[in-house]
CSV table of C-alpha atoms and ligand atoms in Angstrom, one decimal:
chain,number,residue,atom,x,y,z
A,23,MET,CA,52.9,-3.4,-44.5
A,24,GLU,CA,50.4,-1.0,-45.7
A,25,ARG,CA,49.9,2.8,-45.7
A,26,LEU,CA,47.3,5.3,-46.6
A,27,VAL,CA,48.3,8.2,-49.0
A,28,VAL,CA,46.1,11.2,-48.3
A,29,ARG,CA,46.1,14.6,-50.7
A,30,GLY,CA,44.3,16.9,-48.6
A,31,GLY,CA,42.2,19.8,-49.0
A,32,ARG,CA,38.9,18.6,-50.6
A,33,PRO,CA,35.6,18.9,-49.0
A,34,LEU,CA,33.6,15.9,-48.2
A,35,CYS,CA,30.0,15.3,-49.5
A,36,GLY,CA,27.8,12.4,-49.5
A,37,GLU,CA,26.0,9.8,-47.2
A,38,TYR,CA,27.3,7.3,-45.0
A,39,ALA,CA,25.4,4.5,-43.0
A,40,VAL,CA,27.0,4.3,-39.7
A,41,PRO,CA,27.8,0.6,-38.7
A,42,PRO,CA,26.9,-1.0,-35.1
A,43,ALA,CA,29.4,0.0,-32.4
A,44,LYS,CA,32.5,-2.1,-32.1
A,45,ASN,CA,32.4,-1.6,-28.3
A,46,ALA,CA,28.8,-2.7,-28.2
A,47,VAL,CA,29.5,-5.9,-30.3
A,48,LEU,CA,32.6,-7.2,-28.6
A,49,PRO,CA,31.0,-7.6,-25.3
A,50,MET,CA,27.9,-9.1,-27.1
A,51,MET,CA,30.2,-11.6,-28.7
A,52,ALA,CA,31.6,-12.5,-25.3
A,53,LEU,CA,28.1,-12.7,-24.0
A,54,SER,CA,27.3,-15.5,-26.5
A,55,VAL,CA,29.3,-18.0,-24.2
A,56,ALA,CA,26.6,-17.6,-21.5
A,57,LEU,CA,23.5,-18.2,-23.7
A,58,GLY,CA,21.5,-21.4,-23.9
A,59,GLY,CA,20.8,-20.5,-27.9
A,60,GLU,CA,22.3,-18.9,-30.7
A,61,LEU,CA,23.1,-15.4,-30.9
A,62,ARG,CA,22.9,-13.6,-34.1
A,63,LEU,CA,24.3,-10.2,-34.3
A,64,LEU,CA,23.1,-8.3,-37.6
A,65,ARG,CA,25.3,-6.2,-39.5
A,66,CYS,CA,28.4,-6.8,-37.8
A,67,PRO,CA,31.1,-4.5,-38.6
A,68,ARG,CA,34.1,-6.1,-40.5
A,69,ILE,CA,37.0,-4.9,-38.2
A,70,ARG,CA,40.0,-6.8,-36.8
A,71,ASP,CA,38.9,-6.6,-33.2
A,72,VAL,CA,35.6,-8.6,-34.4
A,73,GLU,CA,37.7,-11.1,-36.5
A,74,GLU,CA,39.9,-11.4,-33.1
A,75,MET,CA,37.3,-12.0,-30.8
A,76,ALA,CA,35.6,-14.5,-33.4
A,77,ALA,CA,39.0,-16.3,-33.5
A,78,LEU,CA,39.3,-16.5,-29.8
A,79,LEU,CA,35.6,-17.5,-29.4
A,80,GLY,CA,36.4,-20.3,-31.8
A,81,THR,CA,39.2,-21.7,-29.7
A,82,LEU,CA,36.8,-22.0,-26.7
A,83,GLY,CA,34.2,-24.4,-28.7
A,84,VAL,CA,31.6,-21.5,-30.0
A,85,LYS,CA,30.6,-22.0,-33.6
A,86,VAL,CA,31.1,-18.5,-35.3
A,87,ARG,CA,30.0,-18.3,-38.7
A,88,ARG,CA,29.7,-15.0,-41.0
A,89,GLU,CA,26.4,-15.1,-43.0
A,90,GLY,CA,26.5,-11.8,-45.4
A,91,GLU,CA,26.7,-8.8,-43.2
A,92,ASP,CA,25.5,-10.9,-39.9
A,93,ILE,CA,27.4,-13.0,-37.5
A,94,ARG,CA,25.9,-16.1,-35.8
A,95,LEU,CA,27.4,-17.4,-32.6
A,96,ASP,CA,26.4,-20.7,-31.3
A,97,ALA,CA,28.0,-21.8,-28.0
A,98,GLY,CA,25.9,-25.1,-27.7
A,99,LYS,CA,29.2,-26.8,-26.7
A,100,ILE,CA,32.2,-25.2,-24.8
A,101,SER,CA,35.2,-27.3,-25.0
A,102,SER,CA,37.5,-24.9,-23.0
A,103,PHE,CA,37.3,-22.1,-20.4
A,104,ASP,CA,41.0,-21.2,-21.2
A,105,CYS,CA,41.8,-17.9,-23.0
A,106,ARG,CA,45.3,-18.2,-23.3
A,107,HIS,CA,45.3,-17.9,-26.9
A,108,PRO,CA,47.9,-15.6,-28.8
A,109,ALA,CA,45.0,-13.5,-30.0
A,110,ALA,CA,43.9,-13.1,-26.4
A,111,GLY,CA,47.2,-11.3,-25.2
A,112,GLN,CA,46.8,-8.6,-28.0
A,113,MET,CA,43.1,-8.1,-27.4
A,114,ARG,CA,41.8,-5.8,-24.6
A,115,SER,CA,38.5,-7.1,-25.0
A,116,SER,CA,39.4,-10.7,-24.1
A,117,VAL,CA,38.7,-9.5,-20.7
A,118,PHE,CA,34.7,-9.6,-21.5
A,119,LEU,CA,35.2,-13.1,-21.3
A,120,LEU,CA,35.8,-13.4,-17.7
A,121,GLY,CA,32.1,-13.0,-16.7
A,122,PRO,CA,30.8,-15.0,-19.7
A,123,LEU,CA,33.0,-17.9,-19.0
A,124,LEU,CA,32.4,-18.0,-15.2
A,125,ALA,CA,28.8,-18.0,-15.5
A,126,ARG,CA,29.0,-20.8,-18.2
A,127,CYS,CA,31.8,-22.8,-17.0
A,128,LYS,CA,32.3,-21.6,-13.4
A,129,HIS,CA,36.1,-21.3,-14.3
A,130,VAL,CA,38.4,-19.3,-16.3
A,131,VAL,CA,41.9,-18.8,-17.4
A,132,LEU,CA,43.0,-15.5,-18.9
A,133,ALA,CA,46.2,-14.2,-19.9
A,134,GLN,CA,47.0,-10.5,-18.8
A,135,PRO,CA,44.9,-8.7,-21.4
A,136,GLY,CA,46.5,-6.6,-24.0
A,137,GLY,CA,45.1,-3.4,-26.2
A,138,CYS,CA,45.7,-0.1,-27.3
A,139,VAL,CA,48.9,1.6,-25.6
A,140,ILE,CA,47.0,4.3,-23.7
A,141,GLY,CA,47.4,3.6,-20.1
A,142,SER,CA,48.2,0.8,-17.7
A,143,ARG,CA,44.6,-0.3,-17.9
A,144,PRO,CA,44.3,-2.5,-14.7
A,145,ILE,CA,41.6,-5.0,-14.1
A,146,ASP,CA,41.2,-4.6,-10.2
A,147,ILE,CA,37.5,-3.5,-10.3
A,148,HIS,CA,36.6,-6.3,-12.3
A,149,LEU,CA,38.2,-8.8,-9.9
A,150,ALA,CA,36.9,-7.0,-6.9
A,151,GLY,CA,33.1,-6.7,-8.3
A,152,LEU,CA,33.3,-10.4,-9.4
A,153,GLY,CA,34.9,-11.1,-6.0
A,154,ALA,CA,31.9,-9.7,-3.9
A,155,LEU,CA,29.5,-12.3,-6.0
A,156,GLY,CA,31.7,-15.0,-4.6
A,157,VAL,CA,34.1,-15.6,-7.5
A,158,ARG,CA,37.6,-16.5,-6.2
A,159,PHE,CA,40.7,-15.3,-8.0
A,160,GLU,CA,44.6,-16.0,-8.0
A,161,TRP,CA,47.4,-15.0,-10.3
A,162,GLN,CA,50.0,-17.5,-11.5
A,163,ASP,CA,52.9,-16.2,-13.3
A,164,GLY,CA,50.8,-13.5,-15.0
A,165,VAL,CA,48.0,-15.8,-15.7
A,166,LEU,CA,44.5,-15.1,-14.0
A,167,ILE,CA,42.7,-18.3,-12.7
A,168,GLY,CA,38.9,-17.7,-11.7
A,169,ASN,CA,36.5,-20.1,-9.9
A,170,ALA,CA,33.1,-19.2,-9.4
A,171,GLU,CA,31.7,-22.6,-7.5
A,172,GLY,CA,29.6,-21.3,-4.6
A,173,ALA,CA,29.1,-17.8,-6.4
A,174,ARG,CA,25.7,-15.9,-5.4
A,175,ALA,CA,23.8,-12.7,-6.1
A,176,GLY,CA,25.4,-9.8,-4.1
A,177,ARG,CA,25.9,-6.1,-4.0
A,178,TYR,CA,28.8,-3.9,-5.3
A,179,ARG,CA,29.8,-0.3,-5.5
A,180,LEU,CA,32.2,0.5,-8.2
A,181,PRO,CA,35.1,2.8,-7.2
A,182,TYR,CA,34.7,4.1,-10.9
A,183,PRO,CA,32.3,3.5,-13.4
A,184,SER,CA,34.6,1.2,-15.5
A,185,VAL,CA,32.9,-0.1,-18.9
A,186,GLY,CA,34.6,-3.2,-19.1
A,187,ALA,CA,33.7,-4.2,-15.3
A,188,THR,CA,30.3,-3.0,-15.8
A,189,VAL,CA,29.9,-5.6,-18.8
A,190,ASN,CA,31.3,-8.6,-16.6
A,191,LEU,CA,29.2,-8.0,-13.6
A,192,LEU,CA,26.2,-7.6,-15.8
A,193,ILE,CA,26.8,-10.7,-17.7
A,194,PHE,CA,27.8,-12.8,-14.5
A,195,ALA,CA,25.1,-11.4,-12.3
A,196,SER,CA,22.5,-12.3,-15.2
A,197,SER,CA,23.4,-15.9,-14.8
A,198,LEU,CA,22.7,-16.2,-11.1
A,199,GLY,CA,19.5,-16.6,-9.4
A,200,GLU,CA,18.3,-13.7,-6.9
A,201,VAL,CA,19.0,-10.1,-7.2
A,202,SER,CA,22.3,-8.5,-7.5
A,203,VAL,CA,22.8,-4.7,-7.1
A,204,PHE,CA,25.7,-2.6,-8.5
A,205,GLU,CA,26.1,1.1,-7.7
A,206,ASN,CA,28.1,3.6,-9.8
A,207,VAL,CA,28.2,1.4,-12.9
A,208,ALA,CA,28.9,2.7,-16.3
A,209,VAL,CA,26.0,4.1,-18.2
A,210,GLU,CA,27.4,4.4,-21.9
A,211,PRO,CA,25.0,3.8,-24.8
A,212,GLU,CA,27.1,0.6,-25.5
A,213,ILE,CA,26.3,-0.6,-21.8
A,214,LEU,CA,22.5,0.2,-22.0
A,215,ASP,CA,22.5,-1.7,-25.4
A,216,LEU,CA,24.0,-4.7,-23.7
A,217,VAL,CA,21.3,-4.5,-20.9
A,218,ALA,CA,18.7,-4.3,-23.6
A,219,LEU,CA,19.9,-7.3,-25.3
A,220,LEU,CA,20.4,-9.3,-21.7
A,221,ARG,CA,16.7,-8.4,-21.0
A,222,ARG,CA,15.8,-9.9,-24.4
A,223,CYS,CA,17.7,-13.0,-23.7
A,224,GLY,CA,15.7,-13.3,-20.3
A,225,ALA,CA,17.6,-11.5,-17.5
A,226,LYS,CA,15.5,-9.0,-15.4
A,227,ILE,CA,17.5,-5.9,-15.2
A,228,GLU,CA,16.3,-2.3,-13.6
A,229,VAL,CA,18.2,0.8,-14.0
A,230,PHE,CA,18.1,3.9,-11.9
A,231,GLY,CA,20.8,6.4,-12.7
A,232,ARG,CA,24.0,4.6,-12.3
A,233,GLU,CA,22.3,1.8,-10.0
A,234,MET,CA,21.4,-1.4,-11.8
A,235,ARG,CA,19.5,-4.4,-10.1
A,236,VAL,CA,19.9,-7.5,-12.0
A,237,ARG,CA,17.9,-10.8,-11.5
A,238,GLY,CA,19.5,-13.6,-13.5
A,239,GLY,CA,18.5,-16.8,-14.8
A,240,VAL,CA,18.8,-19.3,-17.7
A,241,LEU,CA,19.5,-17.0,-20.7
A,242,GLN,CA,18.3,-17.7,-24.3
A,243,GLY,CA,19.7,-16.7,-27.7
A,244,ALA,CA,18.6,-13.8,-29.5
A,245,VAL,CA,18.8,-11.8,-32.7
A,246,TRP,CA,20.1,-8.3,-32.4
A,247,GLN,CA,21.8,-5.1,-34.2
A,248,ALA,CA,23.9,-3.2,-31.8
A,249,VAL,CA,23.4,0.4,-31.2
A,250,ALA,CA,25.2,2.7,-33.9
A,251,ASP,CA,29.1,3.4,-33.6
A,252,ARG,CA,29.0,7.1,-32.1
A,253,ILE,CA,32.8,7.4,-32.6
A,254,VAL,CA,32.9,6.3,-36.0
A,255,ALA,CA,29.9,9.2,-36.6
A,256,ALA,CA,32.1,11.4,-34.4
A,257,THR,CA,34.9,10.8,-37.0
A,258,LEU,CA,32.9,11.9,-39.8
A,259,VAL,CA,31.2,14.7,-38.0
A,260,THR,CA,34.7,16.3,-37.1
A,261,ALA,CA,36.2,15.6,-40.4
A,262,VAL,CA,33.3,17.7,-41.9
A,263,ALA,CA,33.8,20.5,-39.5
A,264,THR,CA,37.4,20.4,-40.5
A,265,CYS,CA,37.4,19.9,-44.1
A,266,GLY,CA,34.1,21.5,-45.1
A,267,GLY,CA,31.4,20.1,-47.0
A,268,GLU,CA,27.9,18.5,-46.6
A,269,VAL,CA,27.3,15.0,-45.3
A,270,ARG,CA,24.4,12.9,-44.1
A,271,LEU,CA,25.1,10.2,-41.7
A,272,HIS,CA,22.2,7.4,-41.5
A,273,GLY,CA,21.3,5.3,-38.7
A,274,ILE,CA,22.1,7.5,-35.9
A,275,GLY,CA,20.2,10.5,-33.9
A,276,ARG,CA,21.3,13.6,-31.9
A,277,PRO,CA,21.4,11.8,-28.4
A,278,LEU,CA,24.4,9.7,-29.4
A,279,LEU,CA,26.3,12.6,-30.1
A,280,ALA,CA,25.1,15.1,-27.8
A,281,PRO,CA,28.4,16.0,-26.0
A,282,LEU,CA,30.2,16.6,-29.3
A,283,TRP,CA,27.4,18.2,-30.7
A,284,ASP,CA,27.2,21.0,-28.3
A,285,LYS,CA,31.2,21.6,-28.8
A,286,ILE,CA,31.2,21.6,-32.6
A,287,GLU,CA,28.0,23.4,-33.7
A,288,ASN,CA,29.0,27.0,-34.6
A,289,ASN,CA,28.9,29.7,-37.3
A,290,SER,CA,30.8,27.6,-39.9
A,291,CYS,CA,29.3,24.3,-38.9
A,292,HIS,CA,25.7,23.1,-38.6
A,293,LEU,CA,24.2,20.0,-37.5
A,294,THR,CA,20.6,18.8,-38.1
A,295,ALA,CA,18.8,15.9,-37.0
A,296,TRP,CA,15.6,14.2,-38.2
A,297,CYS,CA,14.4,10.6,-37.4
A,298,ASP,CA,17.9,8.8,-37.5
A,299,THR,CA,19.5,10.8,-39.9
A,300,ILE,CA,22.3,13.6,-39.2
A,301,ARG,CA,23.3,16.1,-41.7
A,302,VAL,CA,26.3,18.1,-41.2
A,303,LEU,CA,27.2,21.3,-43.1
A,304,SER,CA,30.5,23.1,-42.8
A,305,SER,CA,32.5,25.8,-44.6
A,306,GLY,CA,35.5,24.1,-43.2
A,307,ARG,CA,38.3,25.0,-40.8
A,308,GLY,CA,36.0,25.6,-37.7
A,309,GLN,CA,36.7,27.1,-34.5
A,310,ALA,CA,38.7,25.2,-31.8
A,311,PHE,CA,36.9,24.0,-28.7
A,312,SER,CA,37.8,22.7,-25.3
A,313,VAL,CA,37.2,19.4,-23.8
A,314,CYS,CA,37.5,17.5,-20.7
A,315,THR,CA,37.0,13.7,-21.4
A,316,ALA,CA,34.7,11.8,-18.7
A,317,PRO,CA,32.7,8.8,-18.4
A,318,TYR,CA,29.0,9.0,-20.2
A,319,PRO,CA,27.3,11.3,-20.5
A,320,GLY,CA,30.6,13.1,-20.5
A,321,PHE,CA,32.8,13.8,-23.7
A,322,ALA,CA,34.1,10.7,-24.6
A,323,THR,CA,37.9,9.7,-24.2
A,324,ASP,CA,37.3,7.9,-27.6
A,325,MET,CA,36.5,11.2,-29.3
A,326,GLN,CA,39.4,12.9,-27.7
A,327,ALA,CA,41.7,12.3,-30.6
A,328,LEU,CA,39.3,13.7,-32.9
A,329,ALA,CA,38.9,16.9,-30.8
A,330,LEU,CA,42.8,17.2,-30.8
A,331,ALA,CA,43.2,16.9,-34.4
A,332,HIS,CA,40.1,19.3,-35.2
A,333,ASN,CA,41.5,21.8,-32.9
A,334,ALA,CA,45.1,21.6,-34.4
A,335,CYS,CA,43.6,22.4,-37.9
A,336,ALA,CA,41.0,24.9,-36.6
A,337,VAL,CA,40.8,28.8,-35.8
A,338,GLY,CA,41.7,29.8,-32.4
A,339,ARG,CA,43.1,27.9,-29.1
A,340,ALA,CA,41.6,25.3,-27.0
A,341,ILE,CA,42.5,23.1,-24.1
A,342,VAL,CA,42.0,19.4,-24.3
A,343,ALA,CA,42.1,17.5,-21.0
A,344,GLU,CA,42.1,13.6,-20.7
A,345,ARG,CA,40.6,12.4,-17.5
A,346,VAL,CA,39.9,8.7,-18.2
A,347,PHE,CA,43.2,7.1,-19.6
A,348,GLU,CA,46.6,8.5,-18.5
A,349,GLY,CA,48.4,8.0,-21.7
A,350,ARG,CA,46.3,9.1,-24.6
A,351,PHE,CA,48.2,12.0,-26.3
A,352,ALA,CA,50.5,10.0,-28.7
A,353,LEU,CA,48.7,11.7,-31.4
A,354,ALA,CA,50.2,15.1,-30.6
A,355,ARG,CA,53.7,14.1,-31.4
A,356,GLU,CA,52.4,12.9,-34.7
A,357,LEU,CA,50.5,16.0,-35.4
A,358,ARG,CA,53.5,18.0,-34.8
A,359,ARG,CA,55.2,16.4,-38.1
A,360,MET,CA,52.2,18.2,-39.8
A,361,GLY,CA,53.0,21.6,-38.2
A,362,ALA,CA,50.6,21.5,-35.4
A,363,CYS,CA,51.1,23.7,-32.4
A,364,ILE,CA,50.4,21.3,-29.2
A,365,ARG,CA,52.0,21.4,-26.1
A,366,VAL,CA,51.4,18.4,-23.6
A,367,GLU,CA,51.8,18.7,-19.8
A,368,GLY,CA,50.6,15.4,-18.1
A,369,ARG,CA,46.9,14.9,-19.1
A,370,VAL,CA,46.3,18.2,-20.8
A,371,ALA,CA,47.1,19.5,-24.2
A,372,TYR,CA,47.2,23.1,-25.0
A,373,VAL,CA,46.6,23.6,-28.8
A,374,GLU,CA,46.7,26.5,-31.0
A,375,GLY,CA,45.2,26.0,-34.4
A,376,ARG,CA,47.0,26.1,-37.5
A,377,ARG,CA,46.8,25.3,-41.5
A,378,LEU,CA,48.6,21.9,-41.2
A,379,HIS,CA,51.0,20.7,-44.1
A,380,GLY,CA,51.6,17.0,-45.4
A,381,ALA,CA,54.2,14.8,-43.6
A,382,ARG,CA,55.3,11.1,-43.0
A,383,VAL,CA,53.3,9.9,-39.9
A,384,ARG,CA,52.7,6.8,-37.9
A,385,VAL,CA,49.6,5.3,-36.2
A,386,PRO,CA,50.1,5.1,-32.4
A,387,ASP,CA,46.8,3.7,-31.6
A,388,LEU,CA,43.3,3.3,-32.9
A,389,ARG,CA,41.6,6.8,-32.0
A,390,ALA,CA,44.8,8.6,-32.8
A,391,GLY,CA,44.7,7.0,-36.4
A,392,ALA,CA,41.3,8.3,-36.9
A,393,GLY,CA,42.7,11.6,-35.8
A,394,LEU,CA,45.8,11.4,-38.2
A,395,VAL,CA,43.3,10.7,-41.1
A,396,LEU,CA,41.0,13.7,-40.2
A,397,ALA,CA,44.2,16.1,-40.0
A,398,ALA,CA,45.7,14.7,-43.5
A,399,LEU,CA,42.4,15.1,-45.0
A,400,ALA,CA,42.5,18.9,-44.1
A,401,ALA,CA,46.0,19.6,-44.6
A,402,GLY,CA,47.7,20.9,-47.6
A,403,GLY,CA,49.8,18.6,-49.7
A,404,THR,CA,50.2,14.8,-49.4
A,405,THR,CA,50.4,13.1,-46.0
A,406,ILE,CA,51.7,9.2,-45.7
A,407,ILE,CA,50.1,7.5,-42.7
A,408,GLU,CA,52.3,4.4,-41.9
A,409,GLN,CA,51.6,1.3,-39.5
A,410,LEU,CA,47.6,1.0,-40.0
A,411,ALA,CA,46.9,-1.9,-38.0
A,412,PRO,CA,45.5,0.2,-34.9
A,413,ILE,CA,43.1,1.8,-37.3
A,414,ASP,CA,41.7,-1.6,-38.8
A,415,ARG,CA,41.0,-2.7,-35.2
A,416,GLY,CA,37.8,-0.2,-35.3
A,417,TYR,CA,37.1,1.2,-38.8
A,418,GLU,CA,36.1,-0.9,-41.8
A,419,ARG,CA,38.4,0.4,-44.3
A,420,ILE,CA,38.3,4.1,-43.2
A,421,GLU,CA,39.8,4.9,-46.7
A,422,ASP,CA,36.7,3.6,-48.6
A,423,CYS,CA,34.4,5.7,-46.2
A,424,PHE,CA,36.2,8.8,-47.0
A,425,ALA,CA,36.9,8.2,-50.6
A,426,GLY,CA,33.3,7.5,-51.1
A,427,LEU,CA,32.8,11.1,-49.7
A,428,GLY,CA,35.1,12.8,-52.4
A,429,ALA,CA,38.4,12.5,-50.4
A,430,ASP,CA,41.7,11.7,-52.2
A,431,ILE,CA,42.8,8.8,-50.1
A,432,LEU,CA,44.1,5.5,-51.1
A,433,ARG,CA,45.9,2.4,-49.4
A,434,GLU,CA,48.9,0.9,-50.8
A,435,ARG,CA,51.5,-1.5,-49.8
A,436,GLU,CA,54.4,0.1,-48.0
A,437,ILE,CA,57.7,0.3,-50.4
A,438,GLU,CA,60.4,-1.4,-48.1
B,5,LIG,C1,36.1,0.5,-22.9
B,5,LIG,O1,37.5,0.1,-22.5
B,5,LIG,C2,36.6,0.7,-24.5
B,5,LIG,N1,36.7,-0.6,-25.0
B,5,LIG,C3,37.4,1.8,-24.8
B,5,LIG,O2,37.4,2.0,-26.2
B,5,LIG,C4,37.1,3.2,-24.0
B,5,LIG,O3,38.0,4.0,-24.4
B,5,LIG,C5,36.8,3.0,-22.6
B,5,LIG,O4,35.8,1.9,-22.5
B,5,LIG,C6,36.2,4.1,-21.9
B,5,LIG,O5,34.9,4.4,-22.4
B,5,LIG,C7,36.0,-1.5,-25.5
B,5,LIG,O6,34.6,-1.2,-25.2
B,5,LIG,C8,36.4,-2.7,-26.0
B,5,LIG,P1,37.2,1.3,-18.4
B,5,LIG,P2,37.5,-0.2,-20.9
B,5,LIG,O7,37.2,-0.1,-17.9
B,5,LIG,O8,36.4,-1.0,-20.5
B,5,LIG,C9,40.4,2.4,-15.4
B,5,LIG,C10,38.4,2.5,-28.2
B,5,LIG,O9,39.3,3.1,-28.8
B,5,LIG,N2,40.0,1.1,-14.7
B,5,LIG,O10,35.9,2.0,-18.6
B,5,LIG,O11,38.9,-0.7,-20.8
B,5,LIG,C11,41.3,2.4,-16.5
B,5,LIG,O12,42.6,2.1,-16.3
B,5,LIG,C12,38.6,1.8,-26.9
B,5,LIG,O13,37.4,1.8,-28.9
B,5,LIG,C13,40.6,0.8,-13.5
B,5,LIG,O14,41.5,1.5,-12.9
B,5,LIG,O15,37.8,1.1,-20.2
B,5,LIG,C14,40.7,3.6,-17.2
B,5,LIG,O16,41.6,4.7,-16.7
B,5,LIG,C15,39.8,2.0,-26.1
B,5,LIG,N3,40.5,-0.5,-13.0
B,5,LIG,C16,39.3,4.0,-16.7
B,5,LIG,O17,39.0,2.9,-15.7
B,5,LIG,C17,39.6,-1.4,-13.8
B,5,LIG,O18,39.3,-2.5,-13.2
B,5,LIG,C18,38.2,3.5,-17.7
B,5,LIG,O19,38.5,2.4,-18.2
B,5,LIG,C19,39.0,-1.0,-14.8
B,5,LIG,C20,39.3,0.3,-15.4
């Protein structure tokens, strides 16, 4: 087991190239199953979720090869539509294989998907949406079996703009002739990037706000670089706002960070954007800000932990409300070990900013892990962060990123 040792209190200075987004890359890797040619994803992040998705695709017969920074996925021969690989039970994004496998094989077998412990995470909207296109599902002892024989284009209004359900509907509809219409879809930047890739592969997709019209057909391979990871970028922006310093982020513009930008910019933190670079300049210990998470273009739930950690170290009081997932405040308990003043009532956290001190903490989930790193970088003294596996799902060696900006952070083997 590994842990991070962080000695806080240093400003962050330097440059960082933001990698493509995990939450764009994972559905794209799944899409490869439905393509007639090779998909080459440029600058694919080296994170555990990508490795596990690659392993899972391998069990289905997809040839996955890493070539330097890129990943090539060739689904010329699919040998199985059964996703009950041990990796699938651990990975929420295995659910992204529903649409692609139904498109390609007309059948799918899926274990109940796992993922971060942030809520119950049902898949009823995925099933109802695909059902509206004629896919039949049944559960047998916790295993989902889907059959798309006789499926055809159709119309479906999502009761909630679920990201994962939108992915499955877009990919499956892109394999059908005729036009499918979806209302109240998710419009996260990662979804619009998937739409752009599907168009490149040959699908005709029109977007009118939250309505999408999809005319499918035979999908070709493509070469693609996914949109920049706005959550990784937000991690750096909030870290600089908390610790002080000056950092330039390359490969990302203002629009992807707009909801955070408007909240975090104040007298002590200035952001400037030009071309695809953002500069963050901060004197440290910024002003606390209140947020309420919502589907895009609202404040992203994946940035909520960053806001919570920032506020715990900031000046003033704030309210952080979580409206997307019902159980995403495990970070509060860990931050309290560092002296944070946070009271959680249901889906709302009331925070009073303090100067935090080092402590021994554990990573409860991916984004909470990033929040802990941020708090540790700002705290006085040494923080030991244990159980790193969730962080490694979504960040490429987070310690290298911050050490490269001047932080005192290193990864070491846990002493048993
Ligand atoms: C995606 O999860 C992301 N994961 C999440 O990122 C992100 O937090 C989330 O979208 C919201 O932006 C990936 O892209 C791999 P949803 P997803 O379906 O698709 C409810 C991270 O840290 N819902 O939009 O699972 C659900 O319970 C992660 O990178 C249903 O009720 O999110 C939740 O409350 C974690 N029924 C809400 O909708 C359904 O059928 C949003 O879920 C589907 C969802």
